[in-house]
Backbone as JSON, one array per atom type, in Angstrom:
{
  "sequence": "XXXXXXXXXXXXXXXXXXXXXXXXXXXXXXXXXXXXXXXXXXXXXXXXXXXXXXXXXXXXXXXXXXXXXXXXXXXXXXXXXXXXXXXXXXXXXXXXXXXXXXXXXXXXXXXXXXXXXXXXXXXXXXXXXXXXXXXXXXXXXXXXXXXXXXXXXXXXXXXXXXXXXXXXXXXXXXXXXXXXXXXXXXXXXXXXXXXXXXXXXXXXXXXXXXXXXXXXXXXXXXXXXXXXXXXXXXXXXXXXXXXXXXXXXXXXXXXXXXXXXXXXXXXXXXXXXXXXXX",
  "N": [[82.11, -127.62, 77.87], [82.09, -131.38, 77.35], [83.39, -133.07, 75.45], [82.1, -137.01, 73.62], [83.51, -138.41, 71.43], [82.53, -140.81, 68.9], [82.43, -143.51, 66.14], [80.8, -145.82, 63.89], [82.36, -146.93, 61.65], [85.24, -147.22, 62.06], [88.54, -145.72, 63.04], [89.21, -145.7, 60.77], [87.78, -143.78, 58.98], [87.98, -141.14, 56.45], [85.79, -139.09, 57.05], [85.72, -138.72, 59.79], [87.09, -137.11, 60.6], [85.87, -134.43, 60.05], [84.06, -134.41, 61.87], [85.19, -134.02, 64.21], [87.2, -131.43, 63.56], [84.49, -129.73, 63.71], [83.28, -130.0, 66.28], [85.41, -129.79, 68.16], [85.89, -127.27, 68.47], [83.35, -126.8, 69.84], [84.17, -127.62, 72.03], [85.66, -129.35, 74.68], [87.36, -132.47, 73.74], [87.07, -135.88, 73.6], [88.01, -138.97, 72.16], [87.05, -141.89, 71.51], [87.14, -144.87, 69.74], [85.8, -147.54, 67.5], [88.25, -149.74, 67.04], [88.05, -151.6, 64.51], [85.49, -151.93, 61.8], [82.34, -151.4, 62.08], [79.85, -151.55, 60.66], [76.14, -151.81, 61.17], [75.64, -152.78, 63.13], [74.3, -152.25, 64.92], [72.87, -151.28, 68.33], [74.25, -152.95, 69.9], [76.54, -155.34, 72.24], [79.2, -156.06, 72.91], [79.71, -159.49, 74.43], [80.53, -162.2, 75.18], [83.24, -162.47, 74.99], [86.41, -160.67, 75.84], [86.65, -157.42, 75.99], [89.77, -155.32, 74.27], [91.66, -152.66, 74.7], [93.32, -149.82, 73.38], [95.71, -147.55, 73.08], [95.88, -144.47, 70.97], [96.94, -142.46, 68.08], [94.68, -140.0, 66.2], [94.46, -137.81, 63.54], [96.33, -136.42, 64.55], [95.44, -136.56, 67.32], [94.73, -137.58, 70.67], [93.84, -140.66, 70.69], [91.23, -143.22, 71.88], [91.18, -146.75, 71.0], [89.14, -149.6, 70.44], [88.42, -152.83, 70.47], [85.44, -153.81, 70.33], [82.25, -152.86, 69.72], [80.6, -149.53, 68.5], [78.09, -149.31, 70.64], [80.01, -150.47, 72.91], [82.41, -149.13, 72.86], [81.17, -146.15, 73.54], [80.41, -146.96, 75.85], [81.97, -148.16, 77.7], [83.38, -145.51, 77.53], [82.05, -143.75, 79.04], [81.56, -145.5, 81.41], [84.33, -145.99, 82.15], [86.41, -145.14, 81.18], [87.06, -142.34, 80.74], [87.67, -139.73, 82.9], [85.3, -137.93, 83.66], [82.11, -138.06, 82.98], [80.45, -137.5, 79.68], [79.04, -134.64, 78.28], [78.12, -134.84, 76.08], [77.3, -137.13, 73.55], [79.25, -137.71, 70.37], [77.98, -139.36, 67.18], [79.64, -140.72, 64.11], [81.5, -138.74, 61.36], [79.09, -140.83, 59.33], [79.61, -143.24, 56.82], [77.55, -143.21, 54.74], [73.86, -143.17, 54.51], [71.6, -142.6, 56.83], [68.72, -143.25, 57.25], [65.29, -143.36, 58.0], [63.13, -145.93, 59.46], [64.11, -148.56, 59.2], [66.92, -148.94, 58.65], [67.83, -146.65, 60.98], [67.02, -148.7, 62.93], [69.49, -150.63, 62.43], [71.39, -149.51, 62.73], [75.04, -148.76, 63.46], [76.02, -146.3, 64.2], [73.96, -144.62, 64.86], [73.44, -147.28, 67.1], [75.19, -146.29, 69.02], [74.35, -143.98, 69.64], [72.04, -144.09, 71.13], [73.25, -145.92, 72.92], [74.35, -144.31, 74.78], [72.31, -142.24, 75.22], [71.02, -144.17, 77.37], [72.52, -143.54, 79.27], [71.57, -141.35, 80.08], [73.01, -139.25, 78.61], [72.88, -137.21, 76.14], [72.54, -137.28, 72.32], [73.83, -137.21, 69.1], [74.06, -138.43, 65.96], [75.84, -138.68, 62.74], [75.79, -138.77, 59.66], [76.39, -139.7, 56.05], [74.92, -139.09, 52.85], [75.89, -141.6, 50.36], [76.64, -141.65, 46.52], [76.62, -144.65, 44.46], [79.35, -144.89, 43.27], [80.94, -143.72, 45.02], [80.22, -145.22, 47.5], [81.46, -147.61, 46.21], [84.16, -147.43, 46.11], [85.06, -146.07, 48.79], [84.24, -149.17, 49.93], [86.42, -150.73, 48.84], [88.91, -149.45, 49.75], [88.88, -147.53, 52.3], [89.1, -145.32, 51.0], [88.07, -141.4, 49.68], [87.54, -139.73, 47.1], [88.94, -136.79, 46.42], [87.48, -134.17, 45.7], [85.0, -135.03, 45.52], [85.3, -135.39, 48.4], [86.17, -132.93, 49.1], [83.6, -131.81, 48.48], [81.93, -132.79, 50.5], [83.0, -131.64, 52.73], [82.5, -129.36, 52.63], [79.59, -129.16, 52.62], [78.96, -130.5, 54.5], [79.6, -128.86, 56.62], [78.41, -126.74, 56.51], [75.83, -127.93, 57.16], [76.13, -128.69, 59.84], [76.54, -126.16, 61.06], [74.65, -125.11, 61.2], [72.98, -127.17, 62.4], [74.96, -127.02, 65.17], [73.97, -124.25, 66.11], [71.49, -124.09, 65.91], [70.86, -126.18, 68.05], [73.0, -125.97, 70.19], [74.08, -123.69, 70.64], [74.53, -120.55, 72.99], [71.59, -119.8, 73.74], [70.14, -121.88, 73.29], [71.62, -124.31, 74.38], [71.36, -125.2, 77.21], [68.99, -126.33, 77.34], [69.13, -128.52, 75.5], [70.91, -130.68, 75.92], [69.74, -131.07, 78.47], [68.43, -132.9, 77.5], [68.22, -136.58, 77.23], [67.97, -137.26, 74.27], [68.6, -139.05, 70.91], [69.71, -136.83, 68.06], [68.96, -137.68, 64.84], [70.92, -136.86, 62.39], [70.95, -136.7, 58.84], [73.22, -135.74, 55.81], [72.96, -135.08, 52.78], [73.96, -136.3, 49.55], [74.86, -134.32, 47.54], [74.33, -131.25, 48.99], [71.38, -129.03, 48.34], [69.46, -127.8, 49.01], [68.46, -124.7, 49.7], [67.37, -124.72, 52.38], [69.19, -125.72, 53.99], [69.25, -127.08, 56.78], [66.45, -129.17, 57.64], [63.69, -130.34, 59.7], [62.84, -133.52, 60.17], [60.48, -136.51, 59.96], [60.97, -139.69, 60.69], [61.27, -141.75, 58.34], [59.09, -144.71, 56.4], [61.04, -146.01, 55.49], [62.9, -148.6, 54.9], [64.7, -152.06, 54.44], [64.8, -154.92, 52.37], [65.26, -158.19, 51.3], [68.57, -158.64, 52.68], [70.96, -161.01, 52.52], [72.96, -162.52, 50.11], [73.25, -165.63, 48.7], [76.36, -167.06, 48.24], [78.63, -168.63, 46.01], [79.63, -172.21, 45.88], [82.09, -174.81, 46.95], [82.14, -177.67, 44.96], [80.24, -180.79, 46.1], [79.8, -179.66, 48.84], [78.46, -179.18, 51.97], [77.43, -177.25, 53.74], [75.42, -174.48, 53.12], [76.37, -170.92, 52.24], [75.99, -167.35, 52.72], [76.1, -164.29, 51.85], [76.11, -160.56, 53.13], [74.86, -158.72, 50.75], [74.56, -156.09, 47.94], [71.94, -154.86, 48.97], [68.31, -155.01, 49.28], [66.36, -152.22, 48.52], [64.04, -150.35, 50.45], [62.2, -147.89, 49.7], [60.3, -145.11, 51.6], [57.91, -143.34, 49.78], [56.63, -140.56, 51.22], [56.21, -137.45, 50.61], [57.36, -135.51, 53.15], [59.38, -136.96, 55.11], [62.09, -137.87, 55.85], [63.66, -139.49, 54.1], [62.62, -138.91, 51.22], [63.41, -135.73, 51.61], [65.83, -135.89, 52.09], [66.82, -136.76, 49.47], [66.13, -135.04, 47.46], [68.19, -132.92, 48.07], [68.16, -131.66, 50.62], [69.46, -131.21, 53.88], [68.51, -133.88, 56.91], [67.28, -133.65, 59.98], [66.11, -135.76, 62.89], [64.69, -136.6, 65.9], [65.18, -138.98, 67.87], [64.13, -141.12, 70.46], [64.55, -143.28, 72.99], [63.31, -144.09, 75.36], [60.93, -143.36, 74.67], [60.08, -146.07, 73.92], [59.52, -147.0, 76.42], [57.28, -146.5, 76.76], [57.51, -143.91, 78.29], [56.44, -140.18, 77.99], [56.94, -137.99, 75.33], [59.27, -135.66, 75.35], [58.74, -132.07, 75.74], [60.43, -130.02, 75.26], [61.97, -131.2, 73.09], [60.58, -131.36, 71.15], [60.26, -128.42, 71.38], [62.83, -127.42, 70.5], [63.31, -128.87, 67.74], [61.48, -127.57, 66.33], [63.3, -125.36, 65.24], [63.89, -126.12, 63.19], [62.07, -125.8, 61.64], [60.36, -124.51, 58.4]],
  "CA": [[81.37, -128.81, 77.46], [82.85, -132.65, 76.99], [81.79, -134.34, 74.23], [83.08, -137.9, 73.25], [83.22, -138.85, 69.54], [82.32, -142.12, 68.48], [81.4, -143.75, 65.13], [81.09, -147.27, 63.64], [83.07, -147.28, 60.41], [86.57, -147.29, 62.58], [89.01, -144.96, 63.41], [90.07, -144.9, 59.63], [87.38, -143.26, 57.86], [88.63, -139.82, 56.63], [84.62, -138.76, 56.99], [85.8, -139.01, 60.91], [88.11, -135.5, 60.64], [84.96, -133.6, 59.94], [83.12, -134.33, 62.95], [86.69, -134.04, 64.96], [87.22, -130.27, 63.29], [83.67, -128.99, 64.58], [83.32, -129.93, 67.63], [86.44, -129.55, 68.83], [85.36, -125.58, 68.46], [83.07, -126.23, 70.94], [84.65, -128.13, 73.8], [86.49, -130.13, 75.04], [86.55, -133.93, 72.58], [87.28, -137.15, 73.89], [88.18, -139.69, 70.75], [86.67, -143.77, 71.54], [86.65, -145.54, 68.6], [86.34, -148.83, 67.14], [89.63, -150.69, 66.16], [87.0, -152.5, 63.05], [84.56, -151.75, 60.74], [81.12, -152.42, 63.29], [78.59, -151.3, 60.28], [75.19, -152.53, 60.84], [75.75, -153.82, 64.48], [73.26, -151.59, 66.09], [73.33, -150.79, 70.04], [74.98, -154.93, 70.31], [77.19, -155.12, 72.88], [80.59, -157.8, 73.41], [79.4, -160.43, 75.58], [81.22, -163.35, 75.7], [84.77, -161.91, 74.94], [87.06, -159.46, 76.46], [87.28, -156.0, 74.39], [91.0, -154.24, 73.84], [91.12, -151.42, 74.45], [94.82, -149.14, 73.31], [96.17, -145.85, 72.99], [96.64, -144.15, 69.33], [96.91, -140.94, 68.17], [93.87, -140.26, 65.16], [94.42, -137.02, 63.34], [96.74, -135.47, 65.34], [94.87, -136.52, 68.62], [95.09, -138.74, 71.31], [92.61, -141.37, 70.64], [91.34, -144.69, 72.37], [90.57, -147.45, 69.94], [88.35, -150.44, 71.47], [87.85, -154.04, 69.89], [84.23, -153.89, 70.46], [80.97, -152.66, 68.94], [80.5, -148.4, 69.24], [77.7, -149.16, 71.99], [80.99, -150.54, 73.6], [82.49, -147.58, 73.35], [80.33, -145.19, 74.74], [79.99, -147.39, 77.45], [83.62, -147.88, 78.09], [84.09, -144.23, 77.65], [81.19, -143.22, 80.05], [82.1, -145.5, 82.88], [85.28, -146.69, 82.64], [87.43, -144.43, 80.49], [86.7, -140.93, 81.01], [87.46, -138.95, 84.04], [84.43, -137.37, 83.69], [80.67, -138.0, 82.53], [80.5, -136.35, 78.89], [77.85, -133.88, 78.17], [77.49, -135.13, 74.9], [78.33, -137.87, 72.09], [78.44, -137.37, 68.89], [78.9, -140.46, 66.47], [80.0, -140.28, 62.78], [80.3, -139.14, 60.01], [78.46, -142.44, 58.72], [80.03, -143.33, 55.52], [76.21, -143.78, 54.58], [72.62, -142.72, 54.71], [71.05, -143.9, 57.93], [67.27, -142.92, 57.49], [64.18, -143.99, 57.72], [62.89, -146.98, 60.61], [65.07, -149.87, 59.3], [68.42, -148.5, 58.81], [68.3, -146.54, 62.54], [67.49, -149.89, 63.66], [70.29, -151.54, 62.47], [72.94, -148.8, 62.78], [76.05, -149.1, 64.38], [76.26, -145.37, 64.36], [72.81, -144.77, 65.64], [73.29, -147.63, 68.44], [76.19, -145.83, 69.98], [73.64, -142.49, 70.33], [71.1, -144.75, 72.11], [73.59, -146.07, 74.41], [74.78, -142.65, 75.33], [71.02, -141.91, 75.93], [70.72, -144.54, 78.33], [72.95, -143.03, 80.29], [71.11, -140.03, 80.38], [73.48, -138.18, 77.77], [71.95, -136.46, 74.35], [73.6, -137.57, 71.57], [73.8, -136.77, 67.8], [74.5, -139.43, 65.11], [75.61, -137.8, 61.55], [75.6, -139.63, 58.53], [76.32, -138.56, 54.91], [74.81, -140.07, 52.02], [76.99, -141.6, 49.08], [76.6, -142.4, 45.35], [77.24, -145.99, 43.7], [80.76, -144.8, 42.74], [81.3, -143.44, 46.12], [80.26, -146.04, 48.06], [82.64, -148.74, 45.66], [85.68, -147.04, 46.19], [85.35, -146.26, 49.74], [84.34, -149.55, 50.56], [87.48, -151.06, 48.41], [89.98, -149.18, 50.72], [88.14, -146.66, 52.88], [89.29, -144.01, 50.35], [87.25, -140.93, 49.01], [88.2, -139.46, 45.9], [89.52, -135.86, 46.61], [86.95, -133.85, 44.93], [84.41, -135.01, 46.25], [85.37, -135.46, 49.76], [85.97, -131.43, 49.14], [81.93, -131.36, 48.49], [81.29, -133.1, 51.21], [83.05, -130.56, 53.69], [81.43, -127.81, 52.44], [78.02, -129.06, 52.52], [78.9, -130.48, 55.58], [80.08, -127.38, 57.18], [77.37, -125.87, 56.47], [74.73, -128.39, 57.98], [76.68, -128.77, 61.07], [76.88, -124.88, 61.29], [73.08, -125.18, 61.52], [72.78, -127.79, 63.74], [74.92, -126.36, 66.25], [73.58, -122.67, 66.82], [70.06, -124.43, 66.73], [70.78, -127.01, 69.47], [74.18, -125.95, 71.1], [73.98, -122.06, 71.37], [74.28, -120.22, 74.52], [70.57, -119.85, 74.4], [69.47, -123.89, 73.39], [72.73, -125.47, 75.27], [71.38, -126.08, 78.57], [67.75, -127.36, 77.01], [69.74, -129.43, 74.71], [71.84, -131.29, 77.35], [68.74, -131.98, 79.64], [67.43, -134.16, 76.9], [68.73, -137.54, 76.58], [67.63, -138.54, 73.05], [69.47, -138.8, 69.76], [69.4, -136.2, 67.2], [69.45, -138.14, 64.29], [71.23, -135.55, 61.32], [71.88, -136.84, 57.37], [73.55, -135.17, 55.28], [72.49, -135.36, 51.68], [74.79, -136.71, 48.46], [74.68, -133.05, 47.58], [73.72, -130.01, 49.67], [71.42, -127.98, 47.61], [67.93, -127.07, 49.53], [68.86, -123.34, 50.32], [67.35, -123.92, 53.86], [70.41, -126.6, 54.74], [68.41, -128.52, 57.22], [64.94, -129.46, 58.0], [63.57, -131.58, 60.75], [61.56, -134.32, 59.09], [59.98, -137.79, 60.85], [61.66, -140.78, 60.66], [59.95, -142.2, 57.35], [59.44, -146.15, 56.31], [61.65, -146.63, 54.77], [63.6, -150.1, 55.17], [65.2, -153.16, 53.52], [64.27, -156.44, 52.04], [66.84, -159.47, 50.99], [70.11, -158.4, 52.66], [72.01, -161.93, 52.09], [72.45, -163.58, 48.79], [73.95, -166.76, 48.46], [77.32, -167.48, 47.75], [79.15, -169.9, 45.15], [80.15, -173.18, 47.32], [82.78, -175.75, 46.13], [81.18, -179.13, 44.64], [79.93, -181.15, 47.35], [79.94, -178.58, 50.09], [77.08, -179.55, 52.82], [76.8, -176.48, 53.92], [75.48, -173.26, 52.28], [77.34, -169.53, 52.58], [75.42, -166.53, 52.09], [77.01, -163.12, 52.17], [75.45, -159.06, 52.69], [75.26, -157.67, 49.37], [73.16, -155.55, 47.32], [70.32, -154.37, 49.91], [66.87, -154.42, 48.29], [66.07, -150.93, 49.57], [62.41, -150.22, 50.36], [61.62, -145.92, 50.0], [59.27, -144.35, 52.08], [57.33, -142.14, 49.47], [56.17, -139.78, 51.14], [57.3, -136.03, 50.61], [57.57, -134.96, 53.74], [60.06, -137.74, 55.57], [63.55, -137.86, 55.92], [64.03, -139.52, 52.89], [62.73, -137.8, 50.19], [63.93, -134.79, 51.61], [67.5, -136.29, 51.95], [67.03, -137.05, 47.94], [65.61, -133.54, 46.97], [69.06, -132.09, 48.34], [68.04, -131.4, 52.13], [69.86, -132.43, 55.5], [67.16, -133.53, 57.63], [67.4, -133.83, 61.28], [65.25, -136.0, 63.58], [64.85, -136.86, 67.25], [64.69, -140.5, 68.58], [63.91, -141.27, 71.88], [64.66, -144.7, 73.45], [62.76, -143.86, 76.0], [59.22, -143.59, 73.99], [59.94, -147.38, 74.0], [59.12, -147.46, 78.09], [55.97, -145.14, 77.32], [58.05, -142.06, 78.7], [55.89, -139.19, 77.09], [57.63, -137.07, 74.9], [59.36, -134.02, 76.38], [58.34, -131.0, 75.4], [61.69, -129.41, 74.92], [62.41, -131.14, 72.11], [59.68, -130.63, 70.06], [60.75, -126.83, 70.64], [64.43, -127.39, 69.25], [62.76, -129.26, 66.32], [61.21, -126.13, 65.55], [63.91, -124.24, 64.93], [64.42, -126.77, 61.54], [61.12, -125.86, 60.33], [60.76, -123.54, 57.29]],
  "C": [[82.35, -129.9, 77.05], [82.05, -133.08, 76.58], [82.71, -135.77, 73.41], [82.33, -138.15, 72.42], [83.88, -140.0, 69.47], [82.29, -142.38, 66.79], [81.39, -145.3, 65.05], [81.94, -147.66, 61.88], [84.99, -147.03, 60.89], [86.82, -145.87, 62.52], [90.05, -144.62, 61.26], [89.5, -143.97, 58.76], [87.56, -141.26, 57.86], [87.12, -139.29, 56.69], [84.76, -138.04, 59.16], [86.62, -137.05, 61.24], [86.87, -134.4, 60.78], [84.84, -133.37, 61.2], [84.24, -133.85, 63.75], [87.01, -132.12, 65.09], [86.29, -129.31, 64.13], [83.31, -129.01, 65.68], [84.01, -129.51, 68.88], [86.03, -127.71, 69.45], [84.34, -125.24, 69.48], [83.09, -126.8, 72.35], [85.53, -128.53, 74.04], [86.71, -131.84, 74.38], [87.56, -134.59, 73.29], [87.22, -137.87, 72.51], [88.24, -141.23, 71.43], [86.24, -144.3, 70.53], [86.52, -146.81, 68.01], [87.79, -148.82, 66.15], [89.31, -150.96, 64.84], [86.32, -151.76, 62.66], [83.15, -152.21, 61.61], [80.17, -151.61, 62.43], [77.57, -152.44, 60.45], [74.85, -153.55, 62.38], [74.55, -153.22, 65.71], [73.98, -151.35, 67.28], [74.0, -152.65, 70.35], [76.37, -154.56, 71.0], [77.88, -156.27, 73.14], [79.87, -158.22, 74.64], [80.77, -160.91, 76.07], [83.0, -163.64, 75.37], [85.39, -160.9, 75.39], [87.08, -158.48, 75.1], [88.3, -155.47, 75.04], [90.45, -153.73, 74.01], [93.12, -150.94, 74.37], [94.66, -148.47, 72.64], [96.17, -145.65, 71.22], [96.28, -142.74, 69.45], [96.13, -140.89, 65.91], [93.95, -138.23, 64.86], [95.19, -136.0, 64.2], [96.59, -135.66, 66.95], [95.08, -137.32, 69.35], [93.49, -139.61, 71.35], [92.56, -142.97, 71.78], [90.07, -145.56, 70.97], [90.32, -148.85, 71.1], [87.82, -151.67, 70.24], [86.59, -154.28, 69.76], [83.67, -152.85, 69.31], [81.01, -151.12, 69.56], [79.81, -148.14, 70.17], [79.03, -149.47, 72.93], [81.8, -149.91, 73.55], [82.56, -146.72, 74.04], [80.05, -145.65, 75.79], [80.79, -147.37, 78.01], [83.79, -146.54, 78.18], [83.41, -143.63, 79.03], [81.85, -143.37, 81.53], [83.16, -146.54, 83.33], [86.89, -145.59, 82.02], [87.79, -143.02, 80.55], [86.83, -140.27, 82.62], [85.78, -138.47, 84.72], [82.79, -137.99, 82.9], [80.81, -137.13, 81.11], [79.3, -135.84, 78.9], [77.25, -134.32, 77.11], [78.26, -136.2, 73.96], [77.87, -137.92, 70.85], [79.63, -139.19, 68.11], [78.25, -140.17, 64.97], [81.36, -139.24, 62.72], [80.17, -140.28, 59.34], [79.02, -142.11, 57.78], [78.52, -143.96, 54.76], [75.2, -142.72, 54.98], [72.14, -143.22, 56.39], [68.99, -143.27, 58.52], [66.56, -143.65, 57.19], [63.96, -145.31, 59.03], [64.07, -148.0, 60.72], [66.21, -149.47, 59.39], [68.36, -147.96, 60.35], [68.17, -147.7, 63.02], [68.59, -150.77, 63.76], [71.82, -150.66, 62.63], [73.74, -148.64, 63.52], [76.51, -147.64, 65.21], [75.29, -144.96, 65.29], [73.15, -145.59, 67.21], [74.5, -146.84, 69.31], [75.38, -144.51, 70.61], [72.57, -143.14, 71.6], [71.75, -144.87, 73.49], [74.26, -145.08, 74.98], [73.1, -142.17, 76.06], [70.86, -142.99, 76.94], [71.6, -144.14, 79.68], [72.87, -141.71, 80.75], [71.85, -138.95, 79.9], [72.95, -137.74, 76.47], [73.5, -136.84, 73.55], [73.17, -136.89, 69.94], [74.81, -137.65, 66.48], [74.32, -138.64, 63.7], [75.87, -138.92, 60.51], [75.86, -139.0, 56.96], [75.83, -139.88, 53.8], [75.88, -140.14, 50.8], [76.03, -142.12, 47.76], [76.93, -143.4, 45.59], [78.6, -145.83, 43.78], [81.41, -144.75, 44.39], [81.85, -144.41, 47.23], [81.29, -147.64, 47.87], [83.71, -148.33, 46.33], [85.91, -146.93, 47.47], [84.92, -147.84, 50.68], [85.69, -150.78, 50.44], [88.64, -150.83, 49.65], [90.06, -147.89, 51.4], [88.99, -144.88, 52.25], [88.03, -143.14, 49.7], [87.68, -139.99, 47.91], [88.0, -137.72, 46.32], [88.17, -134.78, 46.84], [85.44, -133.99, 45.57], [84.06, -135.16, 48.13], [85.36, -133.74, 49.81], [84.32, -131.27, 49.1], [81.47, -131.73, 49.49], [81.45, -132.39, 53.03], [82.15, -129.56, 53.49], [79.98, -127.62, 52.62], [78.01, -129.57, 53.55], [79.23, -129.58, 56.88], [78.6, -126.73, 57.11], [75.78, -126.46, 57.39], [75.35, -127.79, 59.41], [76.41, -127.27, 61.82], [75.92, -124.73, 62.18], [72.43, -125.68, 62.41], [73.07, -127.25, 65.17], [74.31, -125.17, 66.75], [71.94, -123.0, 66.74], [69.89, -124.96, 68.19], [71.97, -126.43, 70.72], [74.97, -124.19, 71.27], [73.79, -121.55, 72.75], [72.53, -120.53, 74.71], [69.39, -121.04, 74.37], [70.17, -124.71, 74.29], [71.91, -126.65, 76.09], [69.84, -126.81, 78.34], [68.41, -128.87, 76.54], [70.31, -130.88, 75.67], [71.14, -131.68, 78.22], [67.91, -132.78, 78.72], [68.17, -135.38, 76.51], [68.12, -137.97, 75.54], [68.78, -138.31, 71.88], [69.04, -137.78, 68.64], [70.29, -136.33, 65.59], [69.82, -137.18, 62.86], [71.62, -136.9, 59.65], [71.66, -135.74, 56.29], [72.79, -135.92, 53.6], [73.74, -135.91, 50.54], [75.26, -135.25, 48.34], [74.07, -132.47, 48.2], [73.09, -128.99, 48.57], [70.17, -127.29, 47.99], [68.95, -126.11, 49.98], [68.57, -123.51, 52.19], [68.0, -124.86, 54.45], [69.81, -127.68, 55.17], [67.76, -128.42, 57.86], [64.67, -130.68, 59.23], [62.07, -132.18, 59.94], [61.31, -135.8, 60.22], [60.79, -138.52, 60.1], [60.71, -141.6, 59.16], [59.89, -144.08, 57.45], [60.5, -146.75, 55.68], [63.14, -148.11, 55.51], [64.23, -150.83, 54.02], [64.47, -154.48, 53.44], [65.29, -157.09, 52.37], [67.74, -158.76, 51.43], [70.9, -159.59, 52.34], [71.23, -162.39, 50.62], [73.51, -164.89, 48.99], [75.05, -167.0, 47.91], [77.47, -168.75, 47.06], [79.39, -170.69, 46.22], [80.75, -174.37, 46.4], [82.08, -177.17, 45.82], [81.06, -179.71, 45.77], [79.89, -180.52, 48.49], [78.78, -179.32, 50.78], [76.21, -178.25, 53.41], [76.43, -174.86, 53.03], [76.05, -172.02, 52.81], [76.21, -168.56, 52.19], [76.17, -165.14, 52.34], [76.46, -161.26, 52.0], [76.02, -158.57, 52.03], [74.31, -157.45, 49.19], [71.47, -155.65, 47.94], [69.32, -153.99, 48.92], [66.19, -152.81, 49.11], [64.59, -150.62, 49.35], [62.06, -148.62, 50.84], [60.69, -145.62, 50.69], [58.9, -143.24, 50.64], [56.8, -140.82, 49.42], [56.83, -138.37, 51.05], [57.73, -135.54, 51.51], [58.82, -135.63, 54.89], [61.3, -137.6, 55.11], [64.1, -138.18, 54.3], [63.97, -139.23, 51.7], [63.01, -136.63, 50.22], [65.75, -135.08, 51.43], [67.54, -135.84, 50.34], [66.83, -135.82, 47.14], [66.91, -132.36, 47.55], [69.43, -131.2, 49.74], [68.64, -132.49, 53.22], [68.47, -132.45, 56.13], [68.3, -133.78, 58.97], [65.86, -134.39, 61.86], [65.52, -136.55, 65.01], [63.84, -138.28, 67.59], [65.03, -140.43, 70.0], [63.76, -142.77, 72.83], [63.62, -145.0, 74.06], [60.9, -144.03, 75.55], [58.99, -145.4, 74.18], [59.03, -148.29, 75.52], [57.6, -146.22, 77.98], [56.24, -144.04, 77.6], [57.31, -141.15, 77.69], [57.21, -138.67, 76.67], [58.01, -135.6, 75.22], [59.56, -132.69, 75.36], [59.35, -129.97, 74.8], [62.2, -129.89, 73.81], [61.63, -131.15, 70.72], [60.09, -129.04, 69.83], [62.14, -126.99, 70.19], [64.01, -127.76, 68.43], [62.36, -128.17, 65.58], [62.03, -125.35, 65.23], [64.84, -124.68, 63.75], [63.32, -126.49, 60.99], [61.19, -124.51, 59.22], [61.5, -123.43, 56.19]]
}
């Protein structure tokens, strides 16, 4: 199996080693990453500028880093970079949550699984959620404080474990692989539901106000505004991604681009879903 690993928080975030570690175990990994920081960019793709693209070596590996957006990427990797067609892309680990309607819409991580599904590959976008503290410090100088980056292997080890021998076992593989959709996974702050991870629906949850207004020097003409402090809007209900996230459960869910063109829903992945319930 070839599987190229993406994310959208660059090629520096140490969250990026994880995903790098397990996979590797089961194939063959391709490494396309953004050069930048492309949170929040969705499936948006470079127009009206050329994207870099050059060599590096990320953890040991031989990586390609790409000026563009992670749909540009996976697209570059698909059909321009890659010998081969991958079987699969996985993007993350999000330095973030990415549940609920609004956030997959706007995720940079997310759009790179989409545009892997349009090319008729299955993908898997992981995500981890952070604290306040967490989230300061790594977004200061994409550091994570020791300690807890140790909690966040372990409880990520352990989803992942789950994920794969549901979806990517000899006897799910070849279902798995004939489904192009995304199988969207977050990890929790803490791992502490005993049954790891659940497949839950996509809940409502969304945002309000993302810009606030910046200071502007006397007379200025024009105004500045700048994304801070997201008004975050919860889905309530118990059974959705997000209050399971918050109650200490990974969830897992399956988006389908495709539902967008009417395509019914294929049957095959309702049965891998099942094998998160309980």
């Amino acid at each position: 199996m070839h599987i190229l690993i993406t994310n959208d928080d660059s090629h520096r975030s140490p969250l990026l080693e994880f995903a790098i570690e397990h996979f590797s175990k089961l194939g063959d990994v391709s490494l396309v990453l953004p050069l930048h920081e492309q949170s929040w960019t969705g499936k948006s793709m470079t127009r009206f500028e050329s994207v870099v693209v050059e060599s590096a070596e990320i953890f040991g590996r031989p990586a390609t880093l790409v000026s563009g957006t992670p749909a540009d990427c996976v697209n570059l990797g698909v059909y321009n970079l890659l010998k081969k067609k991958p079987d699969l892309v996985v993007s993350g680990i999000n330095a973030g949550f990415n549940m609920g309607l609004g956030f997959i819409l706007s995720s940079g991580t997310v759009g790179a699984c989409l545009e892997a599904n349009l090319a008729g590959i299955p993908a898997v976008a992981l995500s981890q959620a952070f604290d306040t503290a967490t989230r300061n410090a790594y977004t200061a100088d994409y550091m994570i404080e020791p300690s807890r980056l140790a909690m966040f292997r372990e409880g990520g080890n352990k989803v992942m474990a789950r994920l794969t021998s549901a979806l990517l076992s000899e006897a799910s593989r070849a279902e798995t692989l004939a489904c192009p959709v995304t199988w969207n996974v977050n990890f929790p702050f803490e791992l502490t539901d005993p049954r790891v991870l659940c497949s839950a629906p996509l809940g409502m949850t969304r945002y309000g106000r993302v810009f606030h207004k910046q200071g502007a020097p006397d007379g200025a003409a024009a105004s500045a505004f700048s994304h801070s402090h997201i008004e975050l809007v919860v889905d309530p209900s118990d059974d959705c991604d997000s209050s399971l996230i918050k109650a200490g459960c990974a969830t897992v869910s399956a988006i389908s681009p495709w539902s967008l063109a009417g395509v019914p829903a294929d049957p095959r992945v309702a049965a891998l879903l099942e094998r998160f319930t309980g």
